[in-house]
Amino acid sequence: MQTLTSPKSIVVVGAGKMGGAIIEGWLKQGVDPASIYVLDRNEDALGYYSGRGLNTFRDVADFPVGMSFEVFLLALKPQVIVQNLSEFNALISESTCLISVAAGVTCQSIQSMLPAVKQVVRVMPNTPSMIGKGVMVGYSDQKAQIESLTESLFQALGKFYWVEDETQMHAVTAISGSGPAYLFYFAECLVDAAQSFDLKPELAKALALETMIGASCLVESSSDEVSTLRENVTSPNGTTQAGLEALMDGEQFKEKVFACLKAAANRSVELS
Ligand SMILES: NC(=O)c1ccc[n+]([C@@H]2O[C@H](COP(=O)([O-])OP(=O)(O)OC[C@H]3O[C@@H](n4cnc5c(N)ncnc54)[C@H](OP(=O)(O)O)[C@@H]3O)[C@@H](O)[C@H]2O)c1
């Protein structure tokens, strides 16, 4: 993780789950709350960020006339963007770098809805960004102009990579954008299954979740492939082998994971 060179002014349009996770990450990295402007229609979000010293607005018309931003973070739902984006032209100047985290919305469609914007980058983040553990991928066809600013903003929130082909953002969205939800669901299943044994519920939950956390930390700290880490736990004819065989069910578990990523990537294509 790198130190963040803080832009002078950032407007975050849509401070929900993803916009909020990015704001949290930036604040943790020492970005001045007074340099962040939040535009959101949700009163709870506005109250929360106002209480933390950020500037909050419910409507574009509420911004001081002529105000524009170095960074414009677009974190609305794709469906909302298609209907409302043109109203944000007033917040953009020639030097504004627009960063969209919306799944499926192309750079070209953003530029066609916001003609004032000259620099657009798409970034697919994920919610662990709020604790500096995100993995994010960027795409821009104007990369040379916005490369260092984008890297500075997102390397502060975790690992950041570029792709050179915008269509690859569909796969990225399916894997890392949506990915935390798959792992949370696996954790939910593990907790439910653990609780079906005759253990105290708190113990069952702790065993299930701490195992997920410990295994993730081991992946991070070890130089071994994940397959080796799995093999290390799996003695021939032991309990782990019996459990894994039931989980894998031949190739069925793997096929489900493939189907999961394909469905998410296809949905990203539909939204574009
Ligand atoms: N969630 C993730 O893990 C994740 C991961 C990667 C990328 N993304 C992308 O991030 C974007 C936002 O997703 P999200 O999950 O953060 O959505 P979200 O939680 O619904 O946040 C969107 C926020 O924007 C507000 N809003 C809606 N319409 C508005 C408008 N016209 N003007 C001002 N504010 C408005 C919403 O208010 P209300 O609550 O009142 O509707 C909400 O506070 C999406 O494009 C998604 O593809 C999300």
PDB file of C-alpha atoms and ligand atoms in Angstrom:
ATOM      1  CA  MET A   1       0.000   0.000   0.000  1.00  0.00           C
ATOM      2  CA  GLN A   2       1.321   3.455  -0.936  1.00  0.00           C
ATOM      3  CA  THR A   3       1.018   6.908   0.576  1.00  0.00           C
ATOM      4  CA  LEU A   4      -1.701   9.004  -0.976  1.00  0.00           C
ATOM      5  CA  THR A   5      -0.941  12.351  -2.597  1.00  0.00           C
ATOM      6  CA  SER A   6      -4.231  14.006  -1.783  1.00  0.00           C
ATOM      7  CA  PRO A   7      -6.022  15.940  -4.553  1.00  0.00           C
ATOM      8  CA  LYS A   8      -7.230  19.437  -3.584  1.00  0.00           C
ATOM      9  CA  SER A   9     -10.891  18.694  -4.286  1.00  0.00           C
ATOM     10  CA  ILE A  10     -12.825  15.464  -4.771  1.00  0.00           C
ATOM     11  CA  VAL A  11     -16.535  15.145  -5.395  1.00  0.00           C
ATOM     12  CA  VAL A  12     -18.042  11.739  -4.664  1.00  0.00           C
ATOM     13  CA  VAL A  13     -21.368  11.296  -6.423  1.00  0.00           C
ATOM     14  CA  GLY A  14     -23.111   8.402  -4.668  1.00  0.00           C
ATOM     15  CA  ALA A  15     -21.756   7.708  -1.171  1.00  0.00           C
ATOM     16  CA  GLY A  16     -23.425   4.327  -0.721  1.00  0.00           C
ATOM     17  CA  LYS A  17     -21.693   1.014  -0.155  1.00  0.00           C
ATOM     18  CA  MET A  18     -18.896   1.438  -2.698  1.00  0.00           C
ATOM     19  CA  GLY A  19     -18.504   5.226  -2.705  1.00  0.00           C
ATOM     20  CA  GLY A  20     -18.608   5.065   1.099  1.00  0.00           C
ATOM     21  CA  ALA A  21     -15.963   2.303   1.237  1.00  0.00           C
ATOM     22  CA  ILE A  22     -13.626   4.421  -0.903  1.00  0.00           C
ATOM     23  CA  ILE A  23     -14.240   7.531   1.208  1.00  0.00           C
ATOM     24  CA  GLU A  24     -13.479   5.518   4.370  1.00  0.00           C
ATOM     25  CA  GLY A  25     -10.260   4.251   2.811  1.00  0.00           C
ATOM     26  CA  TRP A  26      -9.156   7.747   1.785  1.00  0.00           C
ATOM     27  CA  LEU A  27      -9.956   9.203   5.211  1.00  0.00           C
ATOM     28  CA  LYS A  28      -7.916   6.428   6.826  1.00  0.00           C
ATOM     29  CA  GLN A  29      -5.045   7.416   4.523  1.00  0.00           C
ATOM     30  CA  GLY A  30      -5.201  10.973   5.817  1.00  0.00           C
ATOM     31  CA  VAL A  31      -7.152  12.750   3.070  1.00  0.00           C
ATOM     32  CA  ASP A  32      -8.508  15.996   4.516  1.00  0.00           C
ATOM     33  CA  PRO A  33     -12.295  15.536   5.019  1.00  0.00           C
ATOM     34  CA  ALA A  34     -12.772  19.184   4.027  1.00  0.00           C
ATOM     35  CA  SER A  35     -11.425  18.390   0.529  1.00  0.00           C
ATOM     36  CA  ILE A  36     -14.177  15.779  -0.074  1.00  0.00           C
ATOM     37  CA  TYR A  37     -17.603  16.862  -1.354  1.00  0.00           C
ATOM     38  CA  VAL A  38     -20.380  14.276  -1.186  1.00  0.00           C
ATOM     39  CA  LEU A  39     -23.396  14.462  -3.466  1.00  0.00           C
ATOM     40  CA  ASP A  40     -26.083  11.958  -2.481  1.00  0.00           C
ATOM     41  CA  ARG A  41     -29.845  11.935  -2.124  1.00  0.00           C
ATOM     42  CA  ASN A  42     -29.759   9.678   0.917  1.00  0.00           C
ATOM     43  CA  GLU A  43     -30.246  11.783   4.060  1.00  0.00           C
ATOM     44  CA  ASP A  44     -28.588   9.195   6.328  1.00  0.00           C
ATOM     45  CA  ALA A  45     -25.440   9.228   4.179  1.00  0.00           C
ATOM     46  CA  LEU A  46     -25.425  13.039   4.080  1.00  0.00           C
ATOM     47  CA  GLY A  47     -25.843  13.274   7.870  1.00  0.00           C
ATOM     48  CA  TYR A  48     -23.088  10.723   8.480  1.00  0.00           C
ATOM     49  CA  TYR A  49     -20.510  12.409   6.232  1.00  0.00           C
ATOM     50  CA  SER A  50     -21.436  15.898   7.338  1.00  0.00           C
ATOM     51  CA  GLY A  51     -20.793  14.745  10.932  1.00  0.00           C
ATOM     52  CA  ARG A  52     -17.323  13.592   9.855  1.00  0.00           C
ATOM     53  CA  GLY A  53     -16.388  16.981   8.435  1.00  0.00           C
ATOM     54  CA  LEU A  54     -17.047  16.353   4.733  1.00  0.00           C
ATOM     55  CA  ASN A  55     -19.009  18.823   2.602  1.00  0.00           C
ATOM     56  CA  THR A  56     -22.407  17.354   1.742  1.00  0.00           C
ATOM     57  CA  PHE A  57     -24.953  18.241  -0.944  1.00  0.00           C
ATOM     58  CA  ARG A  58     -28.300  16.776  -1.907  1.00  0.00           C
ATOM     59  CA  ASP A  59     -28.464  18.322  -5.347  1.00  0.00           C
ATOM     60  CA  VAL A  60     -26.145  19.724  -8.038  1.00  0.00           C
ATOM     61  CA  ALA A  61     -27.987  23.037  -7.782  1.00  0.00           C
ATOM     62  CA  ASP A  62     -26.843  23.349  -4.126  1.00  0.00           C
ATOM     63  CA  PHE A  63     -23.137  23.618  -5.120  1.00  0.00           C
ATOM     64  CA  PRO A  64     -21.620  27.115  -5.345  1.00  0.00           C
ATOM     65  CA  VAL A  65     -21.864  28.374  -8.926  1.00  0.00           C
ATOM     66  CA  GLY A  66     -18.751  27.666 -11.000  1.00  0.00           C
ATOM     67  CA  MET A  67     -17.351  25.082  -8.596  1.00  0.00           C
ATOM     68  CA  SER A  68     -15.517  22.210 -10.304  1.00  0.00           C
ATOM     69  CA  PHE A  69     -13.323  19.408  -9.036  1.00  0.00           C
ATOM     70  CA  GLU A  70      -9.931  17.861  -9.616  1.00  0.00           C
ATOM     71  CA  VAL A  71     -11.440  14.387  -9.104  1.00  0.00           C
ATOM     72  CA  PHE A  72     -15.047  13.333  -9.752  1.00  0.00           C
ATOM     73  CA  LEU A  73     -15.763   9.868  -8.332  1.00  0.00           C
ATOM     74  CA  LEU A  74     -18.905   8.461  -9.919  1.00  0.00           C
ATOM     75  CA  ALA A  75     -20.333   5.759  -7.649  1.00  0.00           C
ATOM     76  CA  LEU A  76     -24.015   5.606  -8.579  1.00  0.00           C
ATOM     77  CA  LYS A  77     -25.773   2.439  -9.727  1.00  0.00           C
ATOM     78  CA  PRO A  78     -25.435   1.932 -13.499  1.00  0.00           C
ATOM     79  CA  GLN A  79     -29.198   2.274 -14.013  1.00  0.00           C
ATOM     80  CA  VAL A  80     -29.216   5.636 -12.184  1.00  0.00           C
ATOM     81  CA  ILE A  81     -26.221   6.874 -14.196  1.00  0.00           C
ATOM     82  CA  VAL A  82     -27.990   6.338 -17.507  1.00  0.00           C
ATOM     83  CA  GLN A  83     -30.942   8.442 -16.328  1.00  0.00           C
ATOM     84  CA  ASN A  84     -29.163  11.234 -14.417  1.00  0.00           C
ATOM     85  CA  LEU A  85     -25.575  11.677 -15.538  1.00  0.00           C
ATOM     86  CA  SER A  86     -26.002  14.736 -17.757  1.00  0.00           C
ATOM     87  CA  GLU A  87     -27.079  16.850 -14.756  1.00  0.00           C
ATOM     88  CA  PHE A  88     -23.535  16.608 -13.327  1.00  0.00           C
ATOM     89  CA  ASN A  89     -21.905  18.497 -16.235  1.00  0.00           C
ATOM     90  CA  ALA A  90     -21.959  21.625 -14.062  1.00  0.00           C
ATOM     91  CA  LEU A  91     -19.382  20.088 -11.651  1.00  0.00           C
ATOM     92  CA  ILE A  92     -16.813  19.349 -14.354  1.00  0.00           C
ATOM     93  CA  SER A  93     -14.032  21.445 -15.839  1.00  0.00           C
ATOM     94  CA  GLU A  94     -11.433  20.604 -18.505  1.00  0.00           C
ATOM     95  CA  SER A  95      -9.003  19.452 -15.831  1.00  0.00           C
ATOM     96  CA  THR A  96     -11.437  17.194 -13.944  1.00  0.00           C
ATOM     97  CA  CYS A  97     -10.493  13.526 -13.871  1.00  0.00           C
ATOM     98  CA  LEU A  98     -13.709  11.503 -13.799  1.00  0.00           C
ATOM     99  CA  ILE A  99     -13.337   8.109 -12.154  1.00  0.00           C
ATOM    100  CA  SER A 100     -16.287   5.782 -12.577  1.00  0.00           C
ATOM    101  CA  VAL A 101     -16.619   2.670 -10.451  1.00  0.00           C
ATOM    102  CA  ALA A 102     -19.911   1.639 -12.064  1.00  0.00           C
ATOM    103  CA  ALA A 103     -20.132  -1.918 -13.329  1.00  0.00           C
ATOM    104  CA  GLY A 104     -20.589  -2.178 -17.061  1.00  0.00           C
ATOM    105  CA  VAL A 105     -20.732   1.552 -17.959  1.00  0.00           C
ATOM    106  CA  THR A 106     -18.139   2.264 -20.662  1.00  0.00           C
ATOM    107  CA  CYS A 107     -15.823   5.279 -20.839  1.00  0.00           C
ATOM    108  CA  GLN A 108     -17.411   6.169 -24.168  1.00  0.00           C
ATOM    109  CA  SER A 109     -20.955   6.213 -22.775  1.00  0.00           C
ATOM    110  CA  ILE A 110     -19.819   8.411 -19.866  1.00  0.00           C
ATOM    111  CA  GLN A 111     -18.175  10.861 -22.272  1.00  0.00           C
ATOM    112  CA  SER A 112     -21.255  10.935 -24.460  1.00  0.00           C
ATOM    113  CA  MET A 113     -23.465  11.792 -21.431  1.00  0.00           C
ATOM    114  CA  LEU A 114     -20.937  14.276 -19.967  1.00  0.00           C
ATOM    115  CA  PRO A 115     -19.421  16.170 -22.908  1.00  0.00           C
ATOM    116  CA  ALA A 116     -17.558  18.546 -20.547  1.00  0.00           C
ATOM    117  CA  VAL A 117     -15.373  15.733 -19.261  1.00  0.00           C
ATOM    118  CA  LYS A 118     -11.987  15.305 -20.969  1.00  0.00           C
ATOM    119  CA  GLN A 119     -10.413  12.580 -18.831  1.00  0.00           C
ATOM    120  CA  VAL A 120     -12.267   9.407 -17.887  1.00  0.00           C
ATOM    121  CA  VAL A 121     -11.004   6.341 -16.118  1.00  0.00           C
ATOM    122  CA  ARG A 122     -12.976   3.291 -15.089  1.00  0.00           C
ATOM    123  CA  VAL A 123     -11.923   1.597 -11.875  1.00  0.00           C
ATOM    124  CA  MET A 124     -13.427  -1.607 -10.546  1.00  0.00           C
ATOM    125  CA  PRO A 125     -12.846  -1.572  -6.789  1.00  0.00           C
ATOM    126  CA  ASN A 126     -14.202  -3.820  -4.075  1.00  0.00           C
ATOM    127  CA  THR A 127     -15.429  -3.113  -0.571  1.00  0.00           C
ATOM    128  CA  PRO A 128     -12.287  -4.286   1.313  1.00  0.00           C
ATOM    129  CA  SER A 129     -10.889  -0.954   0.005  1.00  0.00           C
ATOM    130  CA  MET A 130     -12.322   0.590   3.168  1.00  0.00           C
ATOM    131  CA  ILE A 131      -9.670  -1.214   5.241  1.00  0.00           C
ATOM    132  CA  GLY A 132      -6.816  -0.862   2.736  1.00  0.00           C
ATOM    133  CA  LYS A 133      -7.309  -4.460   1.519  1.00  0.00           C
ATOM    134  CA  GLY A 134      -9.052  -3.761  -1.787  1.00  0.00           C
ATOM    135  CA  VAL A 135      -7.972  -5.072  -5.146  1.00  0.00           C
ATOM    136  CA  MET A 136      -8.756  -2.670  -7.958  1.00  0.00           C
ATOM    137  CA  VAL A 137      -8.354  -2.568 -11.709  1.00  0.00           C
ATOM    138  CA  GLY A 138      -8.355   0.511 -13.924  1.00  0.00           C
ATOM    139  CA  TYR A 139      -8.934   1.122 -17.608  1.00  0.00           C
ATOM    140  CA  SER A 140      -8.633   4.358 -19.567  1.00  0.00           C
ATOM    141  CA  ASP A 141      -7.864   5.218 -23.147  1.00  0.00           C
ATOM    142  CA  GLN A 142      -6.295   8.453 -21.817  1.00  0.00           C
ATOM    143  CA  LYS A 143      -4.111   6.573 -19.369  1.00  0.00           C
ATOM    144  CA  ALA A 144      -1.007   8.713 -19.891  1.00  0.00           C
ATOM    145  CA  GLN A 145      -2.764  11.829 -18.516  1.00  0.00           C
ATOM    146  CA  ILE A 146      -4.409  10.247 -15.481  1.00  0.00           C
ATOM    147  CA  GLU A 147      -2.110   7.348 -14.632  1.00  0.00           C
ATOM    148  CA  SER A 148      -0.244   8.786 -11.649  1.00  0.00           C
ATOM    149  CA  LEU A 149      -3.301  10.482 -10.084  1.00  0.00           C
ATOM    150  CA  THR A 150      -5.375   7.282 -10.376  1.00  0.00           C
ATOM    151  CA  GLU A 151      -2.604   5.083  -9.020  1.00  0.00           C
ATOM    152  CA  SER A 152      -2.035   7.417  -6.098  1.00  0.00           C
ATOM    153  CA  LEU A 153      -5.752   7.396  -5.186  1.00  0.00           C
ATOM    154  CA  PHE A 154      -6.233   3.641  -5.439  1.00  0.00           C
ATOM    155  CA  GLN A 155      -2.873   2.190  -4.405  1.00  0.00           C
ATOM    156  CA  ALA A 156      -3.694   3.835  -1.077  1.00  0.00           C
ATOM    157  CA  LEU A 157      -6.649   1.455  -0.763  1.00  0.00           C
ATOM    158  CA  GLY A 158      -4.959  -1.840  -1.641  1.00  0.00           C
ATOM    159  CA  LYS A 159      -3.542  -3.445  -4.792  1.00  0.00           C
ATOM    160  CA  PHE A 160      -4.108  -1.657  -8.098  1.00  0.00           C
ATOM    161  CA  TYR A 161      -3.665  -3.007 -11.646  1.00  0.00           C
ATOM    162  CA  TRP A 162      -4.405  -1.746 -15.178  1.00  0.00           C
ATOM    163  CA  VAL A 163      -5.985  -3.597 -18.089  1.00  0.00           C
ATOM    164  CA  GLU A 164      -5.330  -2.413 -21.651  1.00  0.00           C
ATOM    165  CA  ASP A 165      -8.610  -3.699 -23.104  1.00  0.00           C
ATOM    166  CA  GLU A 166     -11.874  -2.284 -21.712  1.00  0.00           C
ATOM    167  CA  THR A 167     -13.820  -5.497 -22.407  1.00  0.00           C
ATOM    168  CA  GLN A 168     -11.697  -7.211 -19.735  1.00  0.00           C
ATOM    169  CA  MET A 169     -13.479  -5.044 -17.139  1.00  0.00           C
ATOM    170  CA  HIS A 170     -16.416  -7.488 -17.362  1.00  0.00           C
ATOM    171  CA  ALA A 171     -14.229 -10.326 -16.069  1.00  0.00           C
ATOM    172  CA  VAL A 172     -12.655  -8.066 -13.454  1.00  0.00           C
ATOM    173  CA  THR A 173     -16.110  -7.039 -12.225  1.00  0.00           C
ATOM    174  CA  ALA A 174     -17.164 -10.682 -11.946  1.00  0.00           C
ATOM    175  CA  ILE A 175     -14.044 -11.758 -10.048  1.00  0.00           C
ATOM    176  CA  SER A 176     -12.912  -9.004  -7.712  1.00  0.00           C
ATOM    177  CA  GLY A 177     -15.771  -6.450  -7.828  1.00  0.00           C
ATOM    178  CA  SER A 178     -18.411  -9.019  -6.880  1.00  0.00           C
ATOM    179  CA  GLY A 179     -15.955 -11.480  -5.318  1.00  0.00           C
ATOM    180  CA  PRO A 180     -16.247 -10.452  -1.653  1.00  0.00           C
ATOM    181  CA  ALA A 181     -19.939 -11.443  -1.791  1.00  0.00           C
ATOM    182  CA  TYR A 182     -19.066 -14.996  -2.899  1.00  0.00           C
ATOM    183  CA  LEU A 183     -16.637 -15.377  -0.025  1.00  0.00           C
ATOM    184  CA  PHE A 184     -19.108 -13.879   2.452  1.00  0.00           C
ATOM    185  CA  TYR A 185     -21.687 -16.385   1.214  1.00  0.00           C
ATOM    186  CA  PHE A 186     -19.213 -19.247   1.695  1.00  0.00           C
ATOM    187  CA  ALA A 187     -18.611 -17.928   5.220  1.00  0.00           C
ATOM    188  CA  GLU A 188     -22.371 -17.848   5.843  1.00  0.00           C
ATOM    189  CA  CYS A 189     -22.662 -21.485   4.702  1.00  0.00           C
ATOM    190  CA  LEU A 190     -19.737 -22.450   6.937  1.00  0.00           C
ATOM    191  CA  VAL A 191     -21.329 -20.729   9.938  1.00  0.00           C
ATOM    192  CA  ASP A 192     -24.732 -22.352   9.287  1.00  0.00           C
ATOM    193  CA  ALA A 193     -23.137 -25.782   8.871  1.00  0.00           C
ATOM    194  CA  ALA A 194     -20.978 -25.330  11.995  1.00  0.00           C
ATOM    195  CA  GLN A 195     -24.069 -24.374  13.989  1.00  0.00           C
ATOM    196  CA  SER A 196     -25.818 -27.585  12.955  1.00  0.00           C
ATOM    197  CA  PHE A 197     -23.358 -29.498  15.184  1.00  0.00           C
ATOM    198  CA  ASP A 198     -23.917 -29.697  18.904  1.00  0.00           C
ATOM    199  CA  LEU A 199     -21.481 -26.854  19.673  1.00  0.00           C
ATOM    200  CA  LYS A 200     -22.394 -23.619  21.431  1.00  0.00           C
ATOM    201  CA  PRO A 201     -23.488 -21.153  18.668  1.00  0.00           C
ATOM    202  CA  GLU A 202     -20.762 -18.589  19.532  1.00  0.00           C
ATOM    203  CA  LEU A 203     -18.095 -21.280  19.361  1.00  0.00           C
ATOM    204  CA  ALA A 204     -19.468 -22.646  16.061  1.00  0.00           C
ATOM    205  CA  LYS A 205     -19.444 -19.136  14.557  1.00  0.00           C
ATOM    206  CA  ALA A 206     -15.971 -18.340  15.856  1.00  0.00           C
ATOM    207  CA  LEU A 207     -14.533 -21.593  14.509  1.00  0.00           C
ATOM    208  CA  ALA A 208     -16.080 -21.052  11.071  1.00  0.00           C
ATOM    209  CA  LEU A 209     -15.134 -17.361  10.670  1.00  0.00           C
ATOM    210  CA  GLU A 210     -11.698 -17.491  12.302  1.00  0.00           C
ATOM    211  CA  THR A 211     -10.836 -20.387  10.010  1.00  0.00           C
ATOM    212  CA  MET A 212     -11.722 -18.232   6.970  1.00  0.00           C
ATOM    213  CA  ILE A 213      -9.712 -15.306   8.356  1.00  0.00           C
ATOM    214  CA  GLY A 214      -6.713 -17.458   9.310  1.00  0.00           C
ATOM    215  CA  ALA A 215      -6.682 -19.225   5.928  1.00  0.00           C
ATOM    216  CA  SER A 216      -6.819 -15.858   4.069  1.00  0.00           C
ATOM    217  CA  CYS A 217      -3.919 -14.496   6.132  1.00  0.00           C
ATOM    218  CA  LEU A 218      -1.957 -17.681   5.439  1.00  0.00           C
ATOM    219  CA  VAL A 219      -2.512 -17.245   1.682  1.00  0.00           C
ATOM    220  CA  GLU A 220      -1.200 -13.683   1.999  1.00  0.00           C
ATOM    221  CA  SER A 221       1.877 -14.526   4.042  1.00  0.00           C
ATOM    222  CA  SER A 222       2.890 -17.769   2.310  1.00  0.00           C
ATOM    223  CA  SER A 223       4.861 -18.070  -0.924  1.00  0.00           C
ATOM    224  CA  ASP A 224       3.146 -21.410  -1.650  1.00  0.00           C
ATOM    225  CA  GLU A 225       0.389 -21.776  -4.234  1.00  0.00           C
ATOM    226  CA  VAL A 226      -3.096 -22.150  -2.730  1.00  0.00           C
ATOM    227  CA  SER A 227      -3.232 -25.704  -4.098  1.00  0.00           C
ATOM    228  CA  THR A 228      -0.098 -26.530  -2.035  1.00  0.00           C
ATOM    229  CA  LEU A 229      -1.629 -24.976   1.077  1.00  0.00           C
ATOM    230  CA  ARG A 230      -4.711 -27.150   0.507  1.00  0.00           C
ATOM    231  CA  GLU A 231      -2.602 -30.277  -0.019  1.00  0.00           C
ATOM    232  CA  ASN A 232      -0.691 -29.524   3.193  1.00  0.00           C
ATOM    233  CA  VAL A 233      -3.960 -29.857   5.144  1.00  0.00           C
ATOM    234  CA  THR A 234      -5.143 -32.952   3.277  1.00  0.00           C
ATOM    235  CA  SER A 235      -3.713 -36.232   4.604  1.00  0.00           C
ATOM    236  CA  PRO A 236      -4.536 -39.256   2.458  1.00  0.00           C
ATOM    237  CA  ASN A 237      -7.737 -40.883   3.709  1.00  0.00           C
ATOM    238  CA  GLY A 238      -8.052 -38.287   6.467  1.00  0.00           C
ATOM    239  CA  THR A 239     -10.958 -36.107   7.554  1.00  0.00           C
ATOM    240  CA  THR A 240     -10.073 -33.201   5.215  1.00  0.00           C
ATOM    241  CA  GLN A 241      -9.966 -35.471   2.203  1.00  0.00           C
ATOM    242  CA  ALA A 242     -13.393 -36.844   3.116  1.00  0.00           C
ATOM    243  CA  GLY A 243     -14.782 -33.314   3.500  1.00  0.00           C
ATOM    244  CA  LEU A 244     -13.187 -32.016   0.300  1.00  0.00           C
ATOM    245  CA  GLU A 245     -14.477 -34.919  -1.761  1.00  0.00           C
ATOM    246  CA  ALA A 246     -18.007 -34.172  -0.556  1.00  0.00           C
ATOM    247  CA  LEU A 247     -17.517 -30.451  -1.325  1.00  0.00           C
ATOM    248  CA  MET A 248     -15.938 -30.932  -4.750  1.00  0.00           C
ATOM    249  CA  ASP A 249     -18.426 -33.651  -5.776  1.00  0.00           C
ATOM    250  CA  GLY A 250     -16.270 -34.535  -8.770  1.00  0.00           C
ATOM    251  CA  GLU A 251     -15.976 -31.263 -10.716  1.00  0.00           C
ATOM    252  CA  GLN A 252     -19.350 -29.929  -9.595  1.00  0.00           C
ATOM    253  CA  PHE A 253     -18.155 -27.314  -7.120  1.00  0.00           C
ATOM    254  CA  LYS A 254     -15.665 -25.949  -9.686  1.00  0.00           C
ATOM    255  CA  GLU A 255     -18.376 -25.869 -12.348  1.00  0.00           C
ATOM    256  CA  LYS A 256     -20.593 -23.848  -9.978  1.00  0.00           C
ATOM    257  CA  VAL A 257     -17.789 -21.332  -9.439  1.00  0.00           C
ATOM    258  CA  PHE A 258     -17.284 -21.008 -13.213  1.00  0.00           C
ATOM    259  CA  ALA A 259     -21.051 -20.537 -13.676  1.00  0.00           C
ATOM    260  CA  CYS A 260     -21.060 -17.893 -10.946  1.00  0.00           C
ATOM    261  CA  LEU A 261     -18.334 -15.794 -12.632  1.00  0.00           C
ATOM    262  CA  LYS A 262     -19.925 -16.226 -16.055  1.00  0.00           C
ATOM    263  CA  ALA A 263     -23.313 -15.013 -14.784  1.00  0.00           C
ATOM    264  CA  ALA A 264     -21.728 -11.935 -13.180  1.00  0.00           C
ATOM    265  CA  ALA A 265     -19.640 -11.130 -16.288  1.00  0.00           C
ATOM    266  CA  ASN A 266     -22.697 -11.557 -18.536  1.00  0.00           C
ATOM    267  CA  ARG A 267     -24.661  -9.147 -16.348  1.00  0.00           C
ATOM    268  CA  SER A 268     -21.836  -6.625 -16.667  1.00  0.00           C
ATOM    269  CA  VAL A 269     -22.079  -6.961 -20.471  1.00  0.00           C
ATOM    270  CA  GLU A 270     -25.860  -6.423 -20.287  1.00  0.00           C
ATOM    271  CA  LEU A 271     -25.362  -3.221 -18.268  1.00  0.00           C
ATOM    272  CA  SER A 272     -22.866  -1.774 -20.777  1.00  0.00           C
TER     273      SER A 272
HETATM  274  N1  LIG B   1     -21.161  -2.565  -3.756  1.00  0.00           N
HETATM  275  C1  LIG B   1     -20.042  -3.095  -4.238  1.00  0.00           C
HETATM  276  O1  LIG B   1     -19.421  -3.976  -3.650  1.00  0.00           O
HETATM  277  C2  LIG B   1     -19.477  -2.585  -5.551  1.00  0.00           C
HETATM  278  C3  LIG B   1     -18.254  -3.108  -6.022  1.00  0.00           C
HETATM  279  C4  LIG B   1     -17.707  -2.596  -7.200  1.00  0.00           C
HETATM  280  C5  LIG B   1     -18.387  -1.600  -7.904  1.00  0.00           C
HETATM  281  N2  LIG B   1     -19.588  -1.145  -7.446  1.00  0.00           N
HETATM  282  C6  LIG B   1     -20.264  -0.105  -8.224  1.00  0.00           C
HETATM  283  O2  LIG B   1     -20.463   1.005  -7.383  1.00  0.00           O
HETATM  284  C7  LIG B   1     -21.636   1.699  -7.819  1.00  0.00           C
HETATM  285  C8  LIG B   1     -22.492   2.006  -6.599  1.00  0.00           C
HETATM  286  O3  LIG B   1     -22.911   0.774  -6.023  1.00  0.00           O
HETATM  287  P1  LIG B   1     -23.301   0.683  -4.477  1.00  0.00           P
HETATM  288  O4  LIG B   1     -23.437  -0.745  -4.155  1.00  0.00           O
HETATM  289  O5  LIG B   1     -22.372   1.555  -3.679  1.00  0.00           O
HETATM  290  O6  LIG B   1     -24.765   1.410  -4.534  1.00  0.00           O
HETATM  291  P2  LIG B   1     -25.547   2.112  -3.341  1.00  0.00           P
HETATM  292  O7  LIG B   1     -25.124   1.542  -2.033  1.00  0.00           O
HETATM  293  O8  LIG B   1     -26.995   2.089  -3.716  1.00  0.00           O
HETATM  294  O9  LIG B   1     -25.029   3.633  -3.386  1.00  0.00           O
HETATM  295  C9  LIG B   1     -25.491   4.600  -4.281  1.00  0.00           C
HETATM  296  C10 LIG B   1     -25.801   5.880  -3.499  1.00  0.00           C
HETATM  297  O10 LIG B   1     -26.214   6.869  -4.450  1.00  0.00           O
HETATM  298  C11 LIG B   1     -27.457   7.456  -3.996  1.00  0.00           C
HETATM  299  N3  LIG B   1     -28.210   7.931  -5.176  1.00  0.00           N
HETATM  300  C12 LIG B   1     -29.015   7.231  -6.007  1.00  0.00           C
HETATM  301  N4  LIG B   1     -29.477   8.029  -7.001  1.00  0.00           N
HETATM  302  C13 LIG B   1     -28.952   9.249  -6.794  1.00  0.00           C
HETATM  303  C14 LIG B   1     -29.028  10.485  -7.489  1.00  0.00           C
HETATM  304  N5  LIG B   1     -29.778  10.622  -8.597  1.00  0.00           N
HETATM  305  N6  LIG B   1     -28.349  11.548  -6.996  1.00  0.00           N
HETATM  306  C15 LIG B   1     -27.593  11.418  -5.865  1.00  0.00           C
HETATM  307  N7  LIG B   1     -27.474  10.266  -5.173  1.00  0.00           N
HETATM  308  C16 LIG B   1     -28.129   9.198  -5.625  1.00  0.00           C
HETATM  309  C17 LIG B   1     -28.135   6.333  -3.261  1.00  0.00           C
HETATM  310  O11 LIG B   1     -29.147   6.829  -2.424  1.00  0.00           O
HETATM  311  P3  LIG B   1     -30.404   5.860  -2.044  1.00  0.00           P
HETATM  312  O12 LIG B   1     -29.862   4.873  -1.054  1.00  0.00           O
HETATM  313  O13 LIG B   1     -31.400   6.797  -1.470  1.00  0.00           O
HETATM  314  O14 LIG B   1     -30.851   5.210  -3.321  1.00  0.00           O
HETATM  315  C18 LIG B   1     -26.974   5.702  -2.508  1.00  0.00           C
HETATM  316  O15 LIG B   1     -26.659   6.410  -1.319  1.00  0.00           O
HETATM  317  C19 LIG B   1     -22.364   0.807  -8.824  1.00  0.00           C
HETATM  318  O16 LIG B   1     -22.238   1.365 -10.107  1.00  0.00           O
HETATM  319  C20 LIG B   1     -21.658  -0.518  -8.710  1.00  0.00           C
HETATM  320  O17 LIG B   1     -21.583  -1.153  -9.979  1.00  0.00           O
HETATM  321  C21 LIG B   1     -20.137  -1.601  -6.281  1.00  0.00           C
END
